[in-house]
PDB file of C-alpha atoms and ligand atoms in Angstrom:
ATOM      1  CA  MET A1130      -2.992  20.128   0.796  1.00 74.00           C
ATOM      2  CA  ILE A1131      -0.227  17.630   1.300  1.00 85.00           C
ATOM      3  CA  ASP A1132       2.410  17.747  -1.479  1.00 92.00           C
ATOM      4  CA  ALA A1133       2.424  13.967  -2.122  1.00 95.00           C
ATOM      5  CA  LYS A1134       5.111  14.305  -4.784  1.00 96.00           C
ATOM      6  CA  SER A1135       7.585  15.494  -2.133  1.00 97.00           C
ATOM      7  CA  TYR A1136       6.292  13.293   0.587  1.00 98.00           C
ATOM      8  CA  ASN A1137       9.128  12.247   2.944  1.00 98.00           C
ATOM      9  CA  VAL A1138       8.581  11.261   6.569  1.00 98.00           C
ATOM     10  CA  LYS A1139      10.960   9.492   9.003  1.00 98.00           C
ATOM     11  CA  GLU A1140       9.437   6.747  11.183  1.00 98.00           C
ATOM     12  CA  THR A1141      10.677   4.166  13.697  1.00 97.00           C
ATOM     13  CA  LEU A1142       9.270   0.645  13.580  1.00 96.00           C
ATOM     14  CA  ARG A1143       8.408  -1.192  16.726  1.00 94.00           C
ATOM     15  CA  ASN A1144      11.702  -3.128  16.599  1.00 95.00           C
ATOM     16  CA  GLY A1145      13.598   0.169  16.542  1.00 96.00           C
ATOM     17  CA  MET A1146      14.291   0.122  12.756  1.00 96.00           C
ATOM     18  CA  GLN A1147      14.524   3.574  11.231  1.00 96.00           C
ATOM     19  CA  VAL A1148      12.615   3.911   7.959  1.00 98.00           C
ATOM     20  CA  THR A1149      11.524   6.630   5.550  1.00 98.00           C
ATOM     21  CA  VAL A1150       8.092   6.780   4.053  1.00 98.00           C
ATOM     22  CA  ARG A1151       8.438   8.701   0.792  1.00 98.00           C
ATOM     23  CA  ALA A1152       6.973   9.324  -2.643  1.00 98.00           C
ATOM     24  CA  ILE A1153       7.999   6.833  -5.260  1.00 98.00           C
ATOM     25  CA  LYS A1154      10.328   8.150  -7.968  1.00 98.00           C
ATOM     26  CA  ALA A1155      10.932   7.238 -11.599  1.00 97.00           C
ATOM     27  CA  ASP A1156      14.499   6.242 -10.693  1.00 96.00           C
ATOM     28  CA  ASP A1157      13.316   3.711  -8.153  1.00 97.00           C
ATOM     29  CA  LYS A1158      12.976   1.077 -10.854  1.00 97.00           C
ATOM     30  CA  GLU A1159      16.069  -0.896 -10.064  1.00 96.00           C
ATOM     31  CA  ALA A1160      15.333  -0.926  -6.316  1.00 96.00           C
ATOM     32  CA  ILE A1161      11.722  -1.953  -6.965  1.00 97.00           C
ATOM     33  CA  LEU A1162      12.970  -4.858  -9.169  1.00 96.00           C
ATOM     34  CA  GLU A1163      15.361  -5.905  -6.354  1.00 95.00           C
ATOM     35  CA  SER A1164      12.636  -5.890  -3.757  1.00 95.00           C
ATOM     36  CA  PHE A1165      10.230  -7.718  -6.149  1.00 95.00           C
ATOM     37  CA  ARG A1166      12.827 -10.516  -6.546  1.00 94.00           C
ATOM     38  CA  GLU A1167      12.869 -11.053  -2.744  1.00 94.00           C
ATOM     39  CA  LEU A1168       9.086 -11.552  -2.459  1.00 94.00           C
ATOM     40  CA  THR A1169       7.716 -15.086  -2.128  1.00 94.00           C
ATOM     41  CA  ASP A1170       5.104 -16.486  -4.507  1.00 94.00           C
ATOM     42  CA  GLU A1171       2.571 -16.359  -1.725  1.00 94.00           C
ATOM     43  CA  THR A1172       3.064 -12.708  -0.966  1.00 94.00           C
ATOM     44  CA  LEU A1173       2.900 -11.830  -4.667  1.00 94.00           C
ATOM     45  CA  TYR A1174      -0.258 -13.794  -5.112  1.00 93.00           C
ATOM     46  CA  SER A1175      -1.855 -11.946  -2.176  1.00 93.00           C
ATOM     47  CA  ARG A1176      -1.048  -8.631  -3.812  1.00 91.00           C
ATOM     48  CA  PHE A1177      -1.657  -9.436  -7.570  1.00 91.00           C
ATOM     49  CA  PHE A1178      -4.198 -12.293  -7.309  1.00 91.00           C
ATOM     50  CA  ALA A1179      -2.254 -14.305  -9.875  1.00 90.00           C
ATOM     51  CA  PRO A1180       1.110 -15.995 -10.054  1.00 90.00           C
ATOM     52  CA  LYS A1181       3.586 -13.242 -10.769  1.00 90.00           C
ATOM     53  CA  LYS A1182       7.166 -14.099 -11.643  1.00 87.00           C
ATOM     54  CA  GLU A1183       8.372 -10.789 -13.050  1.00 91.00           C
ATOM     55  CA  LEU A1184       7.486  -7.195 -13.635  1.00 94.00           C
ATOM     56  CA  SER A1185       7.447  -6.074 -17.259  1.00 94.00           C
ATOM     57  CA  GLU A1186       9.005  -2.769 -18.331  1.00 96.00           C
ATOM     58  CA  GLY A1187       5.455  -1.341 -18.757  1.00 97.00           C
ATOM     59  CA  GLU A1188       4.412  -2.490 -15.254  1.00 95.00           C
ATOM     60  CA  LEU A1189       7.582  -1.037 -13.767  1.00 97.00           C
ATOM     61  CA  LYS A1190       6.896   2.306 -15.495  1.00 97.00           C
ATOM     62  CA  GLN A1191       3.337   2.242 -14.292  1.00 96.00           C
ATOM     63  CA  LEU A1192       4.431   1.554 -10.724  1.00 96.00           C
ATOM     64  CA  THR A1193       7.177   4.227 -10.547  1.00 97.00           C
ATOM     65  CA  GLU A1194       5.903   6.988 -12.802  1.00 98.00           C
ATOM     66  CA  VAL A1195       2.776   8.316 -11.168  1.00 97.00           C
ATOM     67  CA  ASP A1196       1.095  11.693 -11.293  1.00 97.00           C
ATOM     68  CA  PHE A1197       0.573  12.147  -7.459  1.00 97.00           C
ATOM     69  CA  ASP A1198      -2.822  13.541  -8.344  1.00 95.00           C
ATOM     70  CA  ARG A1199      -5.039  10.699  -9.333  1.00 96.00           C
ATOM     71  CA  ILE A1200      -2.465   8.060  -8.410  1.00 97.00           C
ATOM     72  CA  VAL A1201      -0.406   8.354  -5.223  1.00 98.00           C
ATOM     73  CA  ALA A1202       2.368   5.820  -4.542  1.00 98.00           C
ATOM     74  CA  LEU A1203       4.626   5.651  -1.458  1.00 98.00           C
ATOM     75  CA  VAL A1204       7.593   3.408  -0.707  1.00 98.00           C
ATOM     76  CA  VAL A1205       9.157   2.647   2.638  1.00 98.00           C
ATOM     77  CA  THR A1206      12.904   2.579   2.589  1.00 98.00           C
ATOM     78  CA  HIS A1207      15.608   1.517   4.994  1.00 96.00           C
ATOM     79  CA  SER A1208      19.242   2.615   4.773  1.00 94.00           C
ATOM     80  CA  THR A1209      21.702  -0.205   4.526  1.00 86.00           C
ATOM     81  CA  GLY A1210      25.516  -0.045   4.351  1.00 84.00           C
ATOM     82  CA  GLY A1211      25.243  -0.183   0.612  1.00 81.00           C
ATOM     83  CA  GLY A1212      22.467   2.327   0.123  1.00 89.00           C
ATOM     84  CA  GLU A1213      18.718   2.334   0.296  1.00 93.00           C
ATOM     85  CA  ARG A1214      16.511  -0.773   0.304  1.00 96.00           C
ATOM     86  CA  ILE A1215      12.799  -0.598  -0.492  1.00 97.00           C
ATOM     87  CA  ILE A1216      11.038  -2.737   2.102  1.00 97.00           C
ATOM     88  CA  GLY A1217       7.402  -1.928   1.336  1.00 98.00           C
ATOM     89  CA  GLY A1218       5.011   0.302  -0.479  1.00 98.00           C
ATOM     90  CA  GLY A1219       1.462   1.156  -1.159  1.00 98.00           C
ATOM     91  CA  ARG A1220      -0.585   3.125  -3.681  1.00 98.00           C
ATOM     92  CA  TYR A1221      -4.030   4.346  -4.323  1.00 98.00           C
ATOM     93  CA  ILE A1222      -5.863   5.273  -7.494  1.00 98.00           C
ATOM     94  CA  ALA A1223      -8.619   7.801  -7.094  1.00 97.00           C
ATOM     95  CA  VAL A1224     -11.851   7.562  -9.081  1.00 95.00           C
ATOM     96  CA  LYS A1225     -15.292   9.130  -8.869  1.00 91.00           C
ATOM     97  CA  ASP A1226     -18.100   7.049  -7.453  1.00 86.00           C
ATOM     98  CA  ALA A1227     -21.535   6.915  -8.984  1.00 86.00           C
ATOM     99  CA  GLY A1228     -22.580  10.051  -7.004  1.00 86.00           C
ATOM    100  CA  GLY A1229     -19.516  11.996  -8.107  1.00 86.00           C
ATOM    101  CA  ALA A1230     -17.676  11.683  -4.789  1.00 87.00           C
ATOM    102  CA  ASP A1231     -13.944  10.810  -4.734  1.00 93.00           C
ATOM    103  CA  LYS A1232     -13.044   7.333  -3.616  1.00 97.00           C
ATOM    104  CA  ALA A1233      -9.822   5.361  -4.143  1.00 98.00           C
ATOM    105  CA  GLU A1234      -8.729   1.783  -4.729  1.00 97.00           C
ATOM    106  CA  PHE A1235      -5.619   0.927  -2.699  1.00 97.00           C
ATOM    107  CA  ALA A1236      -3.146  -1.851  -2.304  1.00 97.00           C
ATOM    108  CA  MET A1237       0.115  -2.452  -0.501  1.00 97.00           C
ATOM    109  CA  ILE A1238       2.909  -4.896   0.067  1.00 97.00           C
ATOM    110  CA  VAL A1239       5.654  -5.446   2.603  1.00 97.00           C
ATOM    111  CA  GLU A1240       8.827  -7.536   2.242  1.00 96.00           C
ATOM    112  CA  GLU A1241       8.592 -10.815   4.093  1.00 93.00           C
ATOM    113  CA  ASP A1242      11.448 -10.179   6.539  1.00 95.00           C
ATOM    114  CA  CYS A1243       9.707  -6.921   7.512  1.00 96.00           C
ATOM    115  CA  GLN A1244       6.176  -8.208   7.935  1.00 96.00           C
ATOM    116  CA  GLY A1245       4.619  -8.138  11.399  1.00 95.00           C
ATOM    117  CA  LEU A1246       6.570  -5.045  12.481  1.00 96.00           C
ATOM    118  CA  GLY A1247       3.767  -2.546  11.939  1.00 97.00           C
ATOM    119  CA  LEU A1248       4.908  -1.492   8.523  1.00 97.00           C
ATOM    120  CA  GLY A1249       1.607  -2.386   6.829  1.00 97.00           C
ATOM    121  CA  LYS A1250      -0.207  -0.265   9.357  1.00 97.00           C
ATOM    122  CA  LEU A1251       2.226   2.557   8.802  1.00 98.00           C
ATOM    123  CA  ILE A1252       1.766   2.569   4.995  1.00 98.00           C
ATOM    124  CA  PHE A1253      -2.012   2.495   5.433  1.00 98.00           C
ATOM    125  CA  ARG A1254      -1.825   5.405   7.882  1.00 97.00           C
ATOM    126  CA  HIS A1255       0.289   7.547   5.492  1.00 98.00           C
ATOM    127  CA  LEU A1256      -1.889   6.780   2.441  1.00 98.00           C
ATOM    128  CA  LEU A1257      -4.962   7.587   4.579  1.00 96.00           C
ATOM    129  CA  SER A1258      -3.665  10.954   5.662  1.00 95.00           C
ATOM    130  CA  ILE A1259      -2.920  11.966   2.054  1.00 97.00           C
ATOM    131  CA  ALA A1260      -6.294  10.714   0.850  1.00 97.00           C
ATOM    132  CA  ARG A1261      -8.163  12.468   3.632  1.00 95.00           C
ATOM    133  CA  ALA A1262      -6.381  15.749   2.929  1.00 95.00           C
ATOM    134  CA  ARG A1263      -7.697  15.426  -0.605  1.00 94.00           C
ATOM    135  CA  ARG A1264     -11.217  14.771   0.604  1.00 94.00           C
ATOM    136  CA  ILE A1265     -11.323  11.198  -0.638  1.00 96.00           C
ATOM    137  CA  SER A1266     -14.211   9.717   1.209  1.00 95.00           C
ATOM    138  CA  LYS A1267     -13.723   6.016   0.736  1.00 96.00           C
ATOM    139  CA  PHE A1268     -10.945   3.477   0.318  1.00 97.00           C
ATOM    140  CA  GLU A1269     -11.618   0.209  -1.406  1.00 97.00           C
ATOM    141  CA  ALA A1270      -9.460  -2.890  -1.510  1.00 97.00           C
ATOM    142  CA  GLU A1271      -9.751  -6.424  -2.856  1.00 96.00           C
ATOM    143  CA  VAL A1272      -8.329  -9.018  -0.390  1.00 97.00           C
ATOM    144  CA  LEU A1273      -8.039 -12.813  -0.528  1.00 96.00           C
ATOM    145  CA  PRO A1274     -10.337 -14.379   2.104  1.00 95.00           C
ATOM    146  CA  ALA A1275      -7.332 -16.207   3.625  1.00 95.00           C
ATOM    147  CA  ASN A1276      -5.314 -12.971   3.978  1.00 96.00           C
ATOM    148  CA  ASP A1277      -5.763 -12.619   7.766  1.00 95.00           C
ATOM    149  CA  ARG A1278      -2.995 -10.198   8.067  1.00 96.00           C
ATOM    150  CA  MET A1279      -4.495  -7.661   5.716  1.00 97.00           C
ATOM    151  CA  LEU A1280      -8.032  -8.203   6.979  1.00 97.00           C
ATOM    152  CA  ASN A1281      -6.921  -7.788  10.587  1.00 96.00           C
ATOM    153  CA  LEU A1282      -4.969  -4.672   9.735  1.00 97.00           C
ATOM    154  CA  LEU A1283      -8.139  -3.142   8.256  1.00 97.00           C
ATOM    155  CA  ARG A1284     -10.398  -4.396  11.066  1.00 96.00           C
ATOM    156  CA  LYS A1285      -8.071  -2.815  13.643  1.00 95.00           C
ATOM    157  CA  SER A1286      -7.938   0.548  11.800  1.00 94.00           C
ATOM    158  CA  GLY A1287     -10.929   1.692  13.823  1.00 94.00           C
ATOM    159  CA  LEU A1288     -12.716   2.830  10.620  1.00 96.00           C
ATOM    160  CA  PRO A1289     -16.130   1.648   9.557  1.00 96.00           C
ATOM    161  CA  LEU A1290     -15.705  -1.245   7.171  1.00 96.00           C
ATOM    162  CA  HIS A1291     -18.053  -2.914   4.819  1.00 97.00           C
ATOM    163  CA  MET A1292     -16.919  -6.328   3.581  1.00 97.00           C
ATOM    164  CA  VAL A1293     -18.524  -8.322   0.779  1.00 97.00           C
ATOM    165  CA  THR A1294     -17.271 -11.737  -0.278  1.00 94.00           C
ATOM    166  CA  ARG A1295     -17.636 -12.315  -4.005  1.00 89.00           C
ATOM    167  CA  ASP A1296     -16.211 -15.313  -5.806  1.00 86.00           C
ATOM    168  CA  ASP A1297     -12.713 -15.754  -4.341  1.00 90.00           C
ATOM    169  CA  SER A1298     -12.207 -12.222  -2.976  1.00 95.00           C
ATOM    170  CA  VAL A1299     -13.313  -9.979  -0.117  1.00 97.00           C
ATOM    171  CA  TYR A1300     -14.155  -6.489  -1.249  1.00 97.00           C
ATOM    172  CA  VAL A1301     -13.540  -4.072   1.565  1.00 98.00           C
ATOM    173  CA  SER A1302     -14.889  -0.581   1.569  1.00 97.00           C
ATOM    174  CA  ILE A1303     -13.585   1.813   4.249  1.00 97.00           C
ATOM    175  CA  ASP A1304     -15.293   5.048   5.258  1.00 96.00           C
ATOM    176  CA  LEU A1305     -12.543   7.713   5.592  1.00 95.00           C
ATOM    177  CA  THR A1306     -15.001  10.383   6.737  1.00 90.00           C
ATOM    178  CA  PHE A1307     -15.282   8.806  10.164  1.00 83.00           C
ATOM    179  CA  ALA A1308     -13.432  11.057  12.658  1.00 77.00           C
ATOM    180  CA  GLY A1309     -12.778   8.653  15.497  1.00 64.00           C
ATOM    181  CA  GLN A1310      -9.720   7.068  14.066  1.00 51.00           C
ATOM    182  CA  GLN A1311      -5.935   7.197  14.949  1.00 48.00           C
TER     183      GLN A1311
HETATM  184  C1  COA B1733      -0.847  -7.397   4.322  1.00 66.13           C
HETATM  185  C2  COA B1733       0.498  -6.727   4.627  1.00 66.13           C
HETATM  186  C3  COA B1733       0.714  -5.514   3.784  1.00 66.13           C
HETATM  187  C4  COA B1733       0.557  -6.335   6.149  1.00 66.13           C
HETATM  188  O1  COA B1733       1.774  -5.763   6.397  1.00 66.13           O
HETATM  189  P1  COA B1733       2.528  -6.001   7.792  1.00 66.13           P
HETATM  190  O2  COA B1733       3.619  -5.088   7.885  1.00 66.13           O
HETATM  191  O3  COA B1733       2.889  -7.479   7.870  1.00 66.13           O
HETATM  192  O4  COA B1733       1.416  -5.717   8.843  1.00 66.13           O
HETATM  193  P2  COA B1733       1.544  -5.103  10.302  1.00 66.13           P
HETATM  194  O5  COA B1733       2.769  -5.552  10.953  1.00 66.13           O
HETATM  195  O6  COA B1733       1.288  -3.594  10.207  1.00 66.13           O
HETATM  196  O7  COA B1733       0.283  -5.804  11.015  1.00 66.13           O
HETATM  197  C5  COA B1733      -0.979  -5.253  10.955  1.00 66.13           C
HETATM  198  C6  COA B1733      -1.897  -6.172  11.668  1.00 66.13           C
HETATM  199  O8  COA B1733      -2.045  -7.422  11.050  1.00 66.13           O
HETATM  200  C7  COA B1733      -2.385  -8.393  11.986  1.00 66.13           C
HETATM  201  N1  COA B1733      -1.372  -9.456  11.935  1.00 66.13           N
HETATM  202  C8  COA B1733      -0.016  -9.349  12.018  1.00 66.13           C
HETATM  203  N2  COA B1733       0.505 -10.587  11.844  1.00 66.13           N
HETATM  204  C9  COA B1733      -0.488 -11.419  11.669  1.00 66.13           C
HETATM  205  C10 COA B1733      -0.580 -12.855  11.398  1.00 66.13           C
HETATM  206  N3  COA B1733       0.537 -13.589  11.296  1.00 66.13           N
HETATM  207  N4  COA B1733      -1.781 -13.364  11.218  1.00 66.13           N
HETATM  208  C11 COA B1733      -2.899 -12.645  11.289  1.00 66.13           C
HETATM  209  N5  COA B1733      -2.894 -11.299  11.556  1.00 66.13           N
HETATM  210  C12 COA B1733      -1.724 -10.698  11.727  1.00 66.13           C
HETATM  211  C13 COA B1733      -2.342  -7.731  13.348  1.00 66.13           C
HETATM  212  O9  COA B1733      -3.714  -7.407  13.695  1.00 66.13           O
HETATM  213  C14 COA B1733      -1.522  -6.534  13.122  1.00 66.13           C
HETATM  214  O10 COA B1733      -1.879  -5.462  13.943  1.00 66.13           O
HETATM  215  P3  COA B1733      -1.127  -5.332  15.358  1.00 66.13           P
HETATM  216  O11 COA B1733       0.309  -5.185  15.002  1.00 66.13           O
HETATM  217  O12 COA B1733      -1.676  -4.106  15.938  1.00 66.13           O
HETATM  218  O13 COA B1733      -1.385  -6.536  16.155  1.00 66.13           O
HETATM  219  C15 COA B1733       1.694  -7.744   4.350  1.00 66.13           C
HETATM  220  O14 COA B1733       1.515  -8.906   5.147  1.00 66.13           O
HETATM  221  C16 COA B1733       1.856  -8.084   2.895  1.00 66.13           C
HETATM  222  O15 COA B1733       2.599  -7.481   2.178  1.00 66.13           O
HETATM  223  N6  COA B1733       1.138  -9.145   2.426  1.00 66.13           N
HETATM  224  C17 COA B1733       1.228  -9.554   1.043  1.00 66.13           C
HETATM  225  C18 COA B1733       0.539  -8.560   0.076  1.00 66.13           C
HETATM  226  C19 COA B1733      -0.857  -8.270   0.495  1.00 66.13           C
HETATM  227  O16 COA B1733      -1.541  -9.150   0.989  1.00 66.13           O
HETATM  228  N7  COA B1733      -1.365  -7.036   0.201  1.00 66.13           N
HETATM  229  C20 COA B1733      -2.758  -6.750   0.540  1.00 66.13           C
HETATM  230  C21 COA B1733      -3.625  -6.834  -0.652  1.00 66.13           C
HETATM  231  S1  COA B1733      -3.922  -5.175  -1.165  1.00 66.13           S
END
């Protein structure tokens, strides 16, 4: 089984940028706050489905202090002259479905100046490999109908998707047991 708590993988984005995909840590709080401040209202709305101006202490704790068992959270970092910048992240929360099988709700976010570089796909791929190693059979996500970037990312995953539009959201269910994927 993958040790998600120590997860640390180097990757190169399509523009040549070197990044690290790693497990989130409790002492990432300041860096998370910094990256949160850089996000536009639109990006935050796409992730949280409501106007979001700030993260409370409780939310910050919830985001950064996870058990890596039921909840797995990864960040993508880039080294800058002054240290490490968090440029994206994703997480899933595993739950049992009605039949007792493991499924997970997932979400992710990428800093505006790093969108369109394949980072979203990368985060999805890493969350997917951890989830699959843990025999999670399904990923579920709630996406705004106008969020073409996220919907296209999922459509291009090669995995069987089931999409249902309810009220103002698209509920996407992704079958992780399908073998013919990246
Ligand atoms: C959705 C999000 C995570 C995608 O991250 P990203 O790094 O920009 O995505 P990628 O660069 O990996 O692109 C993935 C796919 O999206 C599609 N895409 C990229 N730019 C697009 C655009 N401007 N319009 C429509 N589709 C686009 C492409 O199909 C692309 O695949 P390709 O590179 O093979 O062509 C990011 O845009 C984001 O943080 N959005 C706000 C938060 C959010 O919506 N989260 C999802 C809710 S859980």
